[in-house]
PDB file of C-alpha atoms in Angstrom:
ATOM      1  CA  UNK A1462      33.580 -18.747  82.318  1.00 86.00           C
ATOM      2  CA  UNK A1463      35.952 -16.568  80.768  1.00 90.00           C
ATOM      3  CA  UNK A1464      37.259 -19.379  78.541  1.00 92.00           C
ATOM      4  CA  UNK A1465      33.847 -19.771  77.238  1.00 93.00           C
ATOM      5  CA  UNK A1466      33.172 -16.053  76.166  1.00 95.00           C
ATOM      6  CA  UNK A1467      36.570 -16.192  74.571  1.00 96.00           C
ATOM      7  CA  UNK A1468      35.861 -19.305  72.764  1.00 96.00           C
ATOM      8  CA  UNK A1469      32.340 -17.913  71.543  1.00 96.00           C
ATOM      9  CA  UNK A1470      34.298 -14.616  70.670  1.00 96.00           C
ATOM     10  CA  UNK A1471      36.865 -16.069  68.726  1.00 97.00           C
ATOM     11  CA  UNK A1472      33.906 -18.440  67.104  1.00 96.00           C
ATOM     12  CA  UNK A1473      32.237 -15.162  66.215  1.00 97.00           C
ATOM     13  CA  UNK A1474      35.364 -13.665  64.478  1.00 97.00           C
ATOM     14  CA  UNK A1475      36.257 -16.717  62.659  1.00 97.00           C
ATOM     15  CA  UNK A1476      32.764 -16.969  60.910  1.00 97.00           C
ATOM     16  CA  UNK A1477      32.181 -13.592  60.576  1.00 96.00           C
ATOM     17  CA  UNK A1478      35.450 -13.293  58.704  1.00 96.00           C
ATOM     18  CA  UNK A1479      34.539 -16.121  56.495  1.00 96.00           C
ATOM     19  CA  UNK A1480      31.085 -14.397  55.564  1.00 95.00           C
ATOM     20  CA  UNK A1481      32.559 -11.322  54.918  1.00 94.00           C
ATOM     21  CA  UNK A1482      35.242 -13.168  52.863  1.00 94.00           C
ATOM     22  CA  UNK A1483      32.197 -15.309  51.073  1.00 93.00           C
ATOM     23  CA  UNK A1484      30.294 -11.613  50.393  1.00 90.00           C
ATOM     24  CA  UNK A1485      33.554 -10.562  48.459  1.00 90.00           C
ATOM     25  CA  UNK A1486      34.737 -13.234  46.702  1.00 88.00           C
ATOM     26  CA  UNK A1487      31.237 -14.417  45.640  1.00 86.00           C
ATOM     27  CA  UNK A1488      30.091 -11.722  44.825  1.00 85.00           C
ATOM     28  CA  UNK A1489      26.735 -11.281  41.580  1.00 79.00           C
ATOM     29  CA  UNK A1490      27.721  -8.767  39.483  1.00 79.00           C
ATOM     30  CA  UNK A1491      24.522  -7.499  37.915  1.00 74.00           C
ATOM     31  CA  UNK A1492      20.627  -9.188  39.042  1.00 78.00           C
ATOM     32  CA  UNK A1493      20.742 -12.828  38.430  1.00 86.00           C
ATOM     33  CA  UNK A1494      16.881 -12.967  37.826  1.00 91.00           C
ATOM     34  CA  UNK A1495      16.979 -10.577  34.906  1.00 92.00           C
ATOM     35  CA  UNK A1496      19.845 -12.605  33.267  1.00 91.00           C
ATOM     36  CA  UNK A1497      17.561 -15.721  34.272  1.00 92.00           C
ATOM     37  CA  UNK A1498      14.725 -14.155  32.255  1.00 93.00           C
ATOM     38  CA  UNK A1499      16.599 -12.869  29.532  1.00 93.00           C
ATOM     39  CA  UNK A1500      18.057 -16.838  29.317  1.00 93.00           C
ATOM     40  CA  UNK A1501      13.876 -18.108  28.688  1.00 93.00           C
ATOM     41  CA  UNK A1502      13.354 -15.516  26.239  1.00 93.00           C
ATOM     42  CA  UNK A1503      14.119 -16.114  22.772  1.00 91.00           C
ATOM     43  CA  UNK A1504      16.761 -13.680  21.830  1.00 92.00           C
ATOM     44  CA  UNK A1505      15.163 -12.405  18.302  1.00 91.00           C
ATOM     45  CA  UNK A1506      15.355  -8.551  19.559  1.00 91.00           C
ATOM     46  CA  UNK A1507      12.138  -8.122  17.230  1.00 91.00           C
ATOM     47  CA  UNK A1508      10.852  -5.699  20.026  1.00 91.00           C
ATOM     48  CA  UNK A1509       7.279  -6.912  19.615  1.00 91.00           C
ATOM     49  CA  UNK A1510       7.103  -7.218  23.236  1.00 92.00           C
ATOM     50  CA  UNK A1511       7.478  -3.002  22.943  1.00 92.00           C
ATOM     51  CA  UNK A1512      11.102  -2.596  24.713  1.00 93.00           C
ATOM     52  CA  UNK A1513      13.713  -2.518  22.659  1.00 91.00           C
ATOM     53  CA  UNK A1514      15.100  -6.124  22.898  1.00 92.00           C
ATOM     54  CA  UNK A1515      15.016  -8.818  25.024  1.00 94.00           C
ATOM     55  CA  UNK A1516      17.056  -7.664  27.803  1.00 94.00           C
ATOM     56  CA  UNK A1517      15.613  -4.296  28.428  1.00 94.00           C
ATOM     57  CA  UNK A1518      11.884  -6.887  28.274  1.00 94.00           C
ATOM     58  CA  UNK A1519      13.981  -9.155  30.933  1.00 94.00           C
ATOM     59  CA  UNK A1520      14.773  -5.720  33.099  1.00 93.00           C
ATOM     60  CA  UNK A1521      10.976  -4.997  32.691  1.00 94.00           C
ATOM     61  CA  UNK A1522       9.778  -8.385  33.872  1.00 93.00           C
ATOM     62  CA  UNK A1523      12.013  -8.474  37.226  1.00 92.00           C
ATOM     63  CA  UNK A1524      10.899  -5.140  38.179  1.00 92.00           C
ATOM     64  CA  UNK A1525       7.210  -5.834  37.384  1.00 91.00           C
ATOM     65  CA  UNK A1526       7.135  -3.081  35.023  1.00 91.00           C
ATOM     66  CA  UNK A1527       6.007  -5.637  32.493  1.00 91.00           C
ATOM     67  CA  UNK A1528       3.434  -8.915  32.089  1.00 92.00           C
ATOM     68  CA  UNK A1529       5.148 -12.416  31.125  1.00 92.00           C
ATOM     69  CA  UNK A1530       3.108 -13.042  27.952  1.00 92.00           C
ATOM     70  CA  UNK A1531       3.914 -10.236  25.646  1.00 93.00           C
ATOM     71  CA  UNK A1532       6.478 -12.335  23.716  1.00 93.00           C
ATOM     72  CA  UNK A1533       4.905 -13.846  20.853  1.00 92.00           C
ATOM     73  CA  UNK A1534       8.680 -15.644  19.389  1.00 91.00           C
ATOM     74  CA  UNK A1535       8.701 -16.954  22.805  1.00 90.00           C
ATOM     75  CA  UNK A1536       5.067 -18.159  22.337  1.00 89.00           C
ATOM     76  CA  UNK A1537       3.250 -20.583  24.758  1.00 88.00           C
ATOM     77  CA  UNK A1538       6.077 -22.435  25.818  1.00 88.00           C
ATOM     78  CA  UNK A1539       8.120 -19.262  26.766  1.00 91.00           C
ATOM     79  CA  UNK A1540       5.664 -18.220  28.679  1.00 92.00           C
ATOM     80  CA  UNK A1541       5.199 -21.362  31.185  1.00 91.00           C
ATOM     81  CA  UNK A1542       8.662 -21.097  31.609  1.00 91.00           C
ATOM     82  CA  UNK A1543       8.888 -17.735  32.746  1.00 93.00           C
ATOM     83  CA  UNK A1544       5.835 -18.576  35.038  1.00 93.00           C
ATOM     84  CA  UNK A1545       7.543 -20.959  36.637  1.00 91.00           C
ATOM     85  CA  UNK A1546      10.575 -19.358  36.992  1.00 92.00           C
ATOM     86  CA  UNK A1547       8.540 -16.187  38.781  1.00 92.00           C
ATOM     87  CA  UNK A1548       6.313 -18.195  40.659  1.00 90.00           C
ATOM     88  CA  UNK A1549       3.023 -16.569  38.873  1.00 90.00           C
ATOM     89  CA  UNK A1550      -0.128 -17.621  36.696  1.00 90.00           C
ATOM     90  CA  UNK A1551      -0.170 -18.935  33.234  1.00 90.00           C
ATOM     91  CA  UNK A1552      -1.607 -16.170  30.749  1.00 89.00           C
ATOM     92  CA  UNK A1553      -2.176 -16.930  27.238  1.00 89.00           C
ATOM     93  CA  UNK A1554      -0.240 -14.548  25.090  1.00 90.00           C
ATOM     94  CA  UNK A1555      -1.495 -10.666  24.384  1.00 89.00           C
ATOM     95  CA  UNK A1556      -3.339 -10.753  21.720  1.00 87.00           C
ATOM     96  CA  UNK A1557      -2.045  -7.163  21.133  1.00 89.00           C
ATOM     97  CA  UNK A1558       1.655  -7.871  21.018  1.00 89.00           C
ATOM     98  CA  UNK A1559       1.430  -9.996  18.125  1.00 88.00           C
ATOM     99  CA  UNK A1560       0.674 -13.901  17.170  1.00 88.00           C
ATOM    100  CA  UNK A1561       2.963 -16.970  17.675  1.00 87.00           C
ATOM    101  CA  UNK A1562       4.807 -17.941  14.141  1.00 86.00           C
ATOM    102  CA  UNK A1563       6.599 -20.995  13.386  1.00 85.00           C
ATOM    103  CA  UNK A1564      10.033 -19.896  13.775  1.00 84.00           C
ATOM    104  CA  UNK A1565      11.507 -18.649  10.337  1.00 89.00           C
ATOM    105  CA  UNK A1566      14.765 -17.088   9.048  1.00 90.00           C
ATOM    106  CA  UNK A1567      14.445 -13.916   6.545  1.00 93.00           C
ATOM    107  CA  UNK A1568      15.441 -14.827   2.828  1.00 93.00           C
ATOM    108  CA  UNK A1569      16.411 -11.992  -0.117  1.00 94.00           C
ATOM    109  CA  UNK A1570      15.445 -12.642  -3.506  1.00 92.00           C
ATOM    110  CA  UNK A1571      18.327 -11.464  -4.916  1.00 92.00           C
ATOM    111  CA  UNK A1572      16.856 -10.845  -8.796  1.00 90.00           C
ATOM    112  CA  UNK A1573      15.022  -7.818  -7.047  1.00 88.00           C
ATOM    113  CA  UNK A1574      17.405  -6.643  -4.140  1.00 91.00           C
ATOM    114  CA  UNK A1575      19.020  -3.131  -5.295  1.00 90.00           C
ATOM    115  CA  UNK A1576      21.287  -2.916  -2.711  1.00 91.00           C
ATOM    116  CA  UNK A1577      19.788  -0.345  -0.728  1.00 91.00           C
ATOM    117  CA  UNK A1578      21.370  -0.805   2.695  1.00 93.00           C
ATOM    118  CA  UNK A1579      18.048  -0.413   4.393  1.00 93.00           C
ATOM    119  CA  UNK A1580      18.086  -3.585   5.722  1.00 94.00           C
ATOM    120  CA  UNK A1581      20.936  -3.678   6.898  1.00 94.00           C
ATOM    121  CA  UNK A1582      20.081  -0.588   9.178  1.00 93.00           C
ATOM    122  CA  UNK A1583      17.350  -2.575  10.415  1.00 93.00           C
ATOM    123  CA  UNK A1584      18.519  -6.017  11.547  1.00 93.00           C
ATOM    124  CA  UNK A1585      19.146  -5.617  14.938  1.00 92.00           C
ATOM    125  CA  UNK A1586      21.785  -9.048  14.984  1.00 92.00           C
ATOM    126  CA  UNK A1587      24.183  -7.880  11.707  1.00 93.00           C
ATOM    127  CA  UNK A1588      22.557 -11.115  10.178  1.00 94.00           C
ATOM    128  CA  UNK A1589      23.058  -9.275   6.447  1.00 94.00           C
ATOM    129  CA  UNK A1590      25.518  -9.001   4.816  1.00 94.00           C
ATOM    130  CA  UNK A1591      26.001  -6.422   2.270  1.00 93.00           C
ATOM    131  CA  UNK A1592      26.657  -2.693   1.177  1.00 93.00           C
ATOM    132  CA  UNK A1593      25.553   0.429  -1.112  1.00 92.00           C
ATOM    133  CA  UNK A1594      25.112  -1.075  -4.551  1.00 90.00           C
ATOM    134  CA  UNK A1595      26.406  -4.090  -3.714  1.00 92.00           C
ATOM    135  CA  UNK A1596      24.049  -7.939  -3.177  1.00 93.00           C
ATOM    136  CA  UNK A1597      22.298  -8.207   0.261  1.00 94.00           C
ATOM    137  CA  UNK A1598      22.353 -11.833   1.745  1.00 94.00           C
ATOM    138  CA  UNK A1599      21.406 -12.979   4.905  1.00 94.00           C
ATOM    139  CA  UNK A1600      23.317 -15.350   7.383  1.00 93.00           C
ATOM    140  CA  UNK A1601      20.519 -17.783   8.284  1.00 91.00           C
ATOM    141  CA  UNK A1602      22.068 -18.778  11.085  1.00 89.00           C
ATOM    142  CA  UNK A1603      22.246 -15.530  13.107  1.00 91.00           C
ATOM    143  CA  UNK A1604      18.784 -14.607  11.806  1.00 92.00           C
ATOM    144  CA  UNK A1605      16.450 -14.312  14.664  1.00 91.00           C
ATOM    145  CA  UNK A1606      13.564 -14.546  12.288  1.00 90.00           C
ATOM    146  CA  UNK A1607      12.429 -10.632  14.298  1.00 90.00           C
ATOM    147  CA  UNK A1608      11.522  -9.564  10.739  1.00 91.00           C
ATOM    148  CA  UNK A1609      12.618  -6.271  11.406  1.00 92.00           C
ATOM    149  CA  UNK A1610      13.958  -6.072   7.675  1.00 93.00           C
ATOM    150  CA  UNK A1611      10.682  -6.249   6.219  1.00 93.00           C
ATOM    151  CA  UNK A1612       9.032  -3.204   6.319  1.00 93.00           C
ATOM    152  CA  UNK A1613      12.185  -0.882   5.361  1.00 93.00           C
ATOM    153  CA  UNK A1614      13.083  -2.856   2.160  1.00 92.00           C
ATOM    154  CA  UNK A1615      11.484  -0.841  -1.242  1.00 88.00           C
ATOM    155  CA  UNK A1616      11.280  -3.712  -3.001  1.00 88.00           C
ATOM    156  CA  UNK A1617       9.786  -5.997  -1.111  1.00 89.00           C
ATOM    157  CA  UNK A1618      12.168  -8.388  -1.567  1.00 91.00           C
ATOM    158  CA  UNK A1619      12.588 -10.308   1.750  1.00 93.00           C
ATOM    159  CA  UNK A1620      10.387 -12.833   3.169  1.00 93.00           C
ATOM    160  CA  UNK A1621      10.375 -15.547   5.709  1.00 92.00           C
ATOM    161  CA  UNK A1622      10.918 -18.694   5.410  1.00 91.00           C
ATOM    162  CA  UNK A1623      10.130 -21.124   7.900  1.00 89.00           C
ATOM    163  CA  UNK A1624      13.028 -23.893   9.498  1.00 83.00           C
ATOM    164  CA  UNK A1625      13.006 -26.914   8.842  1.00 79.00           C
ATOM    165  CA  UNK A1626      13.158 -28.983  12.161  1.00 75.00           C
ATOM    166  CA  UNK A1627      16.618 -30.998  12.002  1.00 76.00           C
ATOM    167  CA  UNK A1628      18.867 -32.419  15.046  1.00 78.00           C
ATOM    168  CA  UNK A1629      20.240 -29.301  15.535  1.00 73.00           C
ATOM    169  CA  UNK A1630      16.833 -27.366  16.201  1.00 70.00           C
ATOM    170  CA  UNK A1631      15.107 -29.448  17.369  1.00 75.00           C
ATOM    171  CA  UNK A1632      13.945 -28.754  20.942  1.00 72.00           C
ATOM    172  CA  UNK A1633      11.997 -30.548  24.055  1.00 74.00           C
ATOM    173  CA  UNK A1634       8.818 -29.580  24.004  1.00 70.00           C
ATOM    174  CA  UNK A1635       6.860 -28.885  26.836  1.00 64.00           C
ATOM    175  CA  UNK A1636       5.395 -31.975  28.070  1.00 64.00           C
ATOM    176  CA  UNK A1637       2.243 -30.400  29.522  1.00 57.00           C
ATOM    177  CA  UNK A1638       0.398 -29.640  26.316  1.00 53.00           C
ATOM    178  CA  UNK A1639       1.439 -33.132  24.942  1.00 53.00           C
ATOM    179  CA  UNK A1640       0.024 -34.599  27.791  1.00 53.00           C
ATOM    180  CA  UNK A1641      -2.991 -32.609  27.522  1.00 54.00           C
ATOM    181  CA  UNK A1642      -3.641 -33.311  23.897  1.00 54.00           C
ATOM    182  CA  UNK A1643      -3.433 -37.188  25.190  1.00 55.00           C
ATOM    183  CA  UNK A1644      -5.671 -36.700  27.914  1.00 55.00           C
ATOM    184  CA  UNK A1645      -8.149 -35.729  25.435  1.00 54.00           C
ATOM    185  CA  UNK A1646      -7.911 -38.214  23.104  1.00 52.00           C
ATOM    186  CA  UNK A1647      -8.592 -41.155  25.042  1.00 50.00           C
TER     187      UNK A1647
ATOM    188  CA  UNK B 453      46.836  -2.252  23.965  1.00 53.00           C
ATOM    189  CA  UNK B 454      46.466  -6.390  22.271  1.00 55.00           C
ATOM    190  CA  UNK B 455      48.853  -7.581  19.864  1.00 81.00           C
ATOM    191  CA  UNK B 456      46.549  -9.395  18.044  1.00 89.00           C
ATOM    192  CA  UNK B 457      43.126  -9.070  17.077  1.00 92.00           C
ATOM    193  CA  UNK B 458      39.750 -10.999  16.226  1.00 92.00           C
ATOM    194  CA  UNK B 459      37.863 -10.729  13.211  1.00 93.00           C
ATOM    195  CA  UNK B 460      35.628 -12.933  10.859  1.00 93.00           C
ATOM    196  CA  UNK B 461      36.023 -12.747   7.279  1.00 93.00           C
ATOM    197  CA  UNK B 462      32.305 -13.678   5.681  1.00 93.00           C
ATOM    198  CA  UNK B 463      31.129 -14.747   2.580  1.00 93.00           C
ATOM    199  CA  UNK B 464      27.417 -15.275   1.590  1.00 92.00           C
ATOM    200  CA  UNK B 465      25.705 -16.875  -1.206  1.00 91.00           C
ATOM    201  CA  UNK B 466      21.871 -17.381  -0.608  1.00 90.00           C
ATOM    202  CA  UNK B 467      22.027 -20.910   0.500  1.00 89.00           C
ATOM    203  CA  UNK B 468      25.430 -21.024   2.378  1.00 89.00           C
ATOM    204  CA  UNK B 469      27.093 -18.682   4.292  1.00 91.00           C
ATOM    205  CA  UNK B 470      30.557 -19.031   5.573  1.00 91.00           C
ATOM    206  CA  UNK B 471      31.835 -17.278   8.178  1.00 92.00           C
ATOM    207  CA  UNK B 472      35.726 -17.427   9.252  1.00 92.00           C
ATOM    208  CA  UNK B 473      36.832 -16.342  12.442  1.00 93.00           C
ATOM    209  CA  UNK B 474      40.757 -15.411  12.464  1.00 92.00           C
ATOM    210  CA  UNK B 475      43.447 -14.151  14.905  1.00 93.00           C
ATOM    211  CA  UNK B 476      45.412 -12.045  13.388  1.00 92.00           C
ATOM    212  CA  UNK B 477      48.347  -9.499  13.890  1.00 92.00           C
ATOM    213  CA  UNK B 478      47.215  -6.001  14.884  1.00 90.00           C
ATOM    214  CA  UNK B 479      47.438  -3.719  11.836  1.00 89.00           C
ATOM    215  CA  UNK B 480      46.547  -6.425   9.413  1.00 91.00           C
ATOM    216  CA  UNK B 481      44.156  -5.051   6.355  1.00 91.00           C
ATOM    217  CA  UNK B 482      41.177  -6.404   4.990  1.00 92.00           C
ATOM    218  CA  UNK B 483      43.541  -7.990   2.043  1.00 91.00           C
ATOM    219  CA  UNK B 484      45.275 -10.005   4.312  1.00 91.00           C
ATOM    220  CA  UNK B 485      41.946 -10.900   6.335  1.00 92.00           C
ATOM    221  CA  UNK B 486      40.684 -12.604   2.975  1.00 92.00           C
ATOM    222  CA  UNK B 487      43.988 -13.871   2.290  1.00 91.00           C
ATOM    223  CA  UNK B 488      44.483 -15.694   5.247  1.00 92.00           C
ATOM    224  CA  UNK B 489      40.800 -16.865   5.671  1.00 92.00           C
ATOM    225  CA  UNK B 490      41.320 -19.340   2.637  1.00 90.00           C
ATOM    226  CA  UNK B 491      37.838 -18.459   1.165  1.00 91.00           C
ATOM    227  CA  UNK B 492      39.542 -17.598  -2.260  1.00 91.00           C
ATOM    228  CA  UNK B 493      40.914 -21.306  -2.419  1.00 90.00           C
ATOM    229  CA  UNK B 494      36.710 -22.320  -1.340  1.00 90.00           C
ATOM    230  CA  UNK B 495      34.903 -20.776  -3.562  1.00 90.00           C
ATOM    231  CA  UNK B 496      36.804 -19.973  -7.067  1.00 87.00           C
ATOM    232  CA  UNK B 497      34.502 -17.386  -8.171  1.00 87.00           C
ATOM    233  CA  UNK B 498      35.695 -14.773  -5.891  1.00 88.00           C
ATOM    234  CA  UNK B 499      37.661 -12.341  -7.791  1.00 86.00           C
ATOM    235  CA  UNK B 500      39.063  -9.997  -5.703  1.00 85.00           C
ATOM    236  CA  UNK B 501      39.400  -7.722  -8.621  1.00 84.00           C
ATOM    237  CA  UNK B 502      35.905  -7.487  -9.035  1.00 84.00           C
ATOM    238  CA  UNK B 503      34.312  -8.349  -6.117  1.00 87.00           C
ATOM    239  CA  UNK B 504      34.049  -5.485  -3.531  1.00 91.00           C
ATOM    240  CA  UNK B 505      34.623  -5.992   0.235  1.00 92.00           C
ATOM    241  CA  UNK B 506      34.003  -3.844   2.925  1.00 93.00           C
ATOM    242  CA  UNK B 507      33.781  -3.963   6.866  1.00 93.00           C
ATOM    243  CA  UNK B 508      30.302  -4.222   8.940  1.00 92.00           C
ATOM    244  CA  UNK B 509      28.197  -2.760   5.538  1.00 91.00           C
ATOM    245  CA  UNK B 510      30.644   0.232   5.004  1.00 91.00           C
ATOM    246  CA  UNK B 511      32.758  -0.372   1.429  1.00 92.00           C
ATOM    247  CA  UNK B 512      36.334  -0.703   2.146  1.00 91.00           C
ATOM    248  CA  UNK B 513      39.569  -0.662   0.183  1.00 90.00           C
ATOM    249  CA  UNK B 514      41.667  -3.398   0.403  1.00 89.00           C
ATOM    250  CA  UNK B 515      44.456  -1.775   2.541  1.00 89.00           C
ATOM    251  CA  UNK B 516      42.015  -0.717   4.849  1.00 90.00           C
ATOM    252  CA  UNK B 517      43.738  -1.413   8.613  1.00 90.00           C
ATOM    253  CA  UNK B 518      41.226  -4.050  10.722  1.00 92.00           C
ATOM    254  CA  UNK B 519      40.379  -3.486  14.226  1.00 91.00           C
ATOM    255  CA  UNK B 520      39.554  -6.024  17.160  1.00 91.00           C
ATOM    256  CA  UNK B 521      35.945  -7.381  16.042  1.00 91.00           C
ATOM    257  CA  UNK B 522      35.750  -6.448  12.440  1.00 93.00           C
ATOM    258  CA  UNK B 523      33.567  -8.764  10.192  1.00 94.00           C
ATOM    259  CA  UNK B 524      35.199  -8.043   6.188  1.00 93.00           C
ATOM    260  CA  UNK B 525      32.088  -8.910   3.756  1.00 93.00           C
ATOM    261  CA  UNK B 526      33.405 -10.044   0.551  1.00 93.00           C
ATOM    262  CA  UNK B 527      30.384  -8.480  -1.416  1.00 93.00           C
ATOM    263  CA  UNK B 528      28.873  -9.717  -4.685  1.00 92.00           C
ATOM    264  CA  UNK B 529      27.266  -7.481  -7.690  1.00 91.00           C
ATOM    265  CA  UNK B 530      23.589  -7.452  -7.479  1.00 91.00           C
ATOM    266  CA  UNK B 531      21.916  -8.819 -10.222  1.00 90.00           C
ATOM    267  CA  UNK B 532      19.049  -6.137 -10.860  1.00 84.00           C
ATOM    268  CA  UNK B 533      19.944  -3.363 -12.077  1.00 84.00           C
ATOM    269  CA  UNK B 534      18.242  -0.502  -9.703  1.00 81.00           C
ATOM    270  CA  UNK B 535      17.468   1.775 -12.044  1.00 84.00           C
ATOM    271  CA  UNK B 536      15.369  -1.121 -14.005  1.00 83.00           C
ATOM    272  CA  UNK B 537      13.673  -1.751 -10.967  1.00 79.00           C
ATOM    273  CA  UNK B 538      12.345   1.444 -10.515  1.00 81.00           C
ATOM    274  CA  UNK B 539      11.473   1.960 -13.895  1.00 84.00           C
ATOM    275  CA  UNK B 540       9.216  -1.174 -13.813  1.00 81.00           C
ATOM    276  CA  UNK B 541       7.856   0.549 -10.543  1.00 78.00           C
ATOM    277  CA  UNK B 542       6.743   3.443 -11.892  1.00 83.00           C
ATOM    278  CA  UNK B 543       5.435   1.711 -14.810  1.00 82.00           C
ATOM    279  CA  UNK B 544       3.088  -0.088 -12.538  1.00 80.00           C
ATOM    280  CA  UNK B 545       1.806   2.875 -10.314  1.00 72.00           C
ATOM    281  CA  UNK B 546       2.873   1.696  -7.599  1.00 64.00           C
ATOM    282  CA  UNK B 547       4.451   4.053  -4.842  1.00 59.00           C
ATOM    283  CA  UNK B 548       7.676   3.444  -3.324  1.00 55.00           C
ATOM    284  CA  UNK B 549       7.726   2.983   0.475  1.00 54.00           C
ATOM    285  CA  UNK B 550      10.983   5.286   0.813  1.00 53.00           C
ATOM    286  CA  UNK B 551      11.543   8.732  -0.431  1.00 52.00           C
ATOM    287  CA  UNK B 552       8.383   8.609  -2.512  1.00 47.00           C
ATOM    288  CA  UNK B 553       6.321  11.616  -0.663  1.00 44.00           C
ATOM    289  CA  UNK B 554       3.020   9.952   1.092  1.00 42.00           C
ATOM    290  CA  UNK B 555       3.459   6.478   3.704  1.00 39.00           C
TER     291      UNK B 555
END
């Protein structure tokens, strides 16, 4: 009898030890759903979706502050993703919060481009490079394509240009609206 | 506190941009950034003479000291001339989005 409470005892200490070991050594810093989120969405920090970049938009979405579909560079695809990922309903994108592009990278024209800096300000990813009085270019590949720069430049000289699909950005598409389009055909 | 520090060394032309990530010693300048990053040997029109370089959009001397995650630009001169620009502006009524009173 007493053997047995002893062994159940000691039982009880072992594992509990181990848990509270686990709790420590294991521990999440920060809310793994929010970095989830912030993982679908597409990292352009254009603020369309009315937060201030993606992660504060992620934030929003795990507390349920904010809808899933008010990320138009995410687009369509974006969205299934996230509502998969939070177990809700498919919503087609708010009309309100913009319309889905092809994804593009900002390009100067440098006969017009006075050097103005304004830009600069603006892009939320240091994509340009450039100073006062000096030529403005931008480094397509950490362009988000947020077209931030736009509106601040004087001279209108920026404008997007759309990518090219090549190996490198070329992504799976979501098979449900290929299968769809299939469906339809035959 | 780190002996040595990170930095990229960039250098943009519309169609290519190269960026150069270095290690280097703490206390090294934006000379020696450019130096080391081998972009002079790359692209033979860079004179460092003429061409200004700076550090995150700020203009910089050459001696300036580097800290841990600089980026040095190696600028180029633009090719309109501002003051042209706005000239033709004005010529053509149009209003200038910044610092031009209304919008």
């Amino acid at each position: 009898m007493l053997a047995a409470i002893l062994v159940m005892a000691l039982g009880a200490v072992i594992l509990g030890a181990a848990l509270g070991f686990a709790a420590i050594k294991f521990k999440v810093e920060g809310d793994p759903l929010v970095d989830k989120i912030d993982a679908i969405l597409p990292q352009t920090q254009c603020g369309q979706c009315g937060f201030p970049g993606c992660k504060p938009y992620a934030t929003a979405i795990a507390k349920n502050e904010a809808d899933i579909n008010q990320c138009p560079p995410g687009g369509e695809e974006g969205i299934r993703k996230l509502a998969d990922l939070l177990g809700r309903e498919f919503k087609s994108l708010s009309a309100e919060h913009g319309v889905e592009k092809p994804k593009s990278v900002a390009f100067i024209d440098e006969s017009t481009c006075i050097g103005c800096t304004l830009c600069i300000q603006a892009c939320p990813v240091d994509a340009i490079v450039g100073a006062a009085k000096q030529m403005h270019t931008i480094v397509a590949r950490q362009c988000t394509g947020c077209e931030l720069c736009l509106p601040p430049c004087p001279v209108n000289c920026i404008s997007m240009v759309p990518l090219k699909e090549t190996v490198e950005t070329w992504k799976w598409k979501y098979p449900v609206v290929q299968l769809k389009q299939q469906q339809r055909v035959a | 506190m780190a002996e040595s520090i990170n930095v990229e060394v960039v250098y943009a032309l519309p169609q290519r941009q190269e960026i150069i990530r270095l290690t280097l010693p703490e206390g090294s300048t934006v000379q020696q950034a450019i130096f080391a990053s081998g972009l002079l040997q790359r692209f033979g029109e860079i004179d460092l003479d003429k061409c200004k370089t700076g550090i995150f959009g700020k203009l910089s001397k050459a001696d300036t000291g580097l800290r841990d995650r600089d980026r040095v630009e190696i600028y180029r001169p633009l090719i309109a001339d501002p003051k042209e620009v706005r000239k033709q502006r004005a010529a053509e009524g149009k209003v200038m989005k910044k610092g031009g009173g209304e919008e």
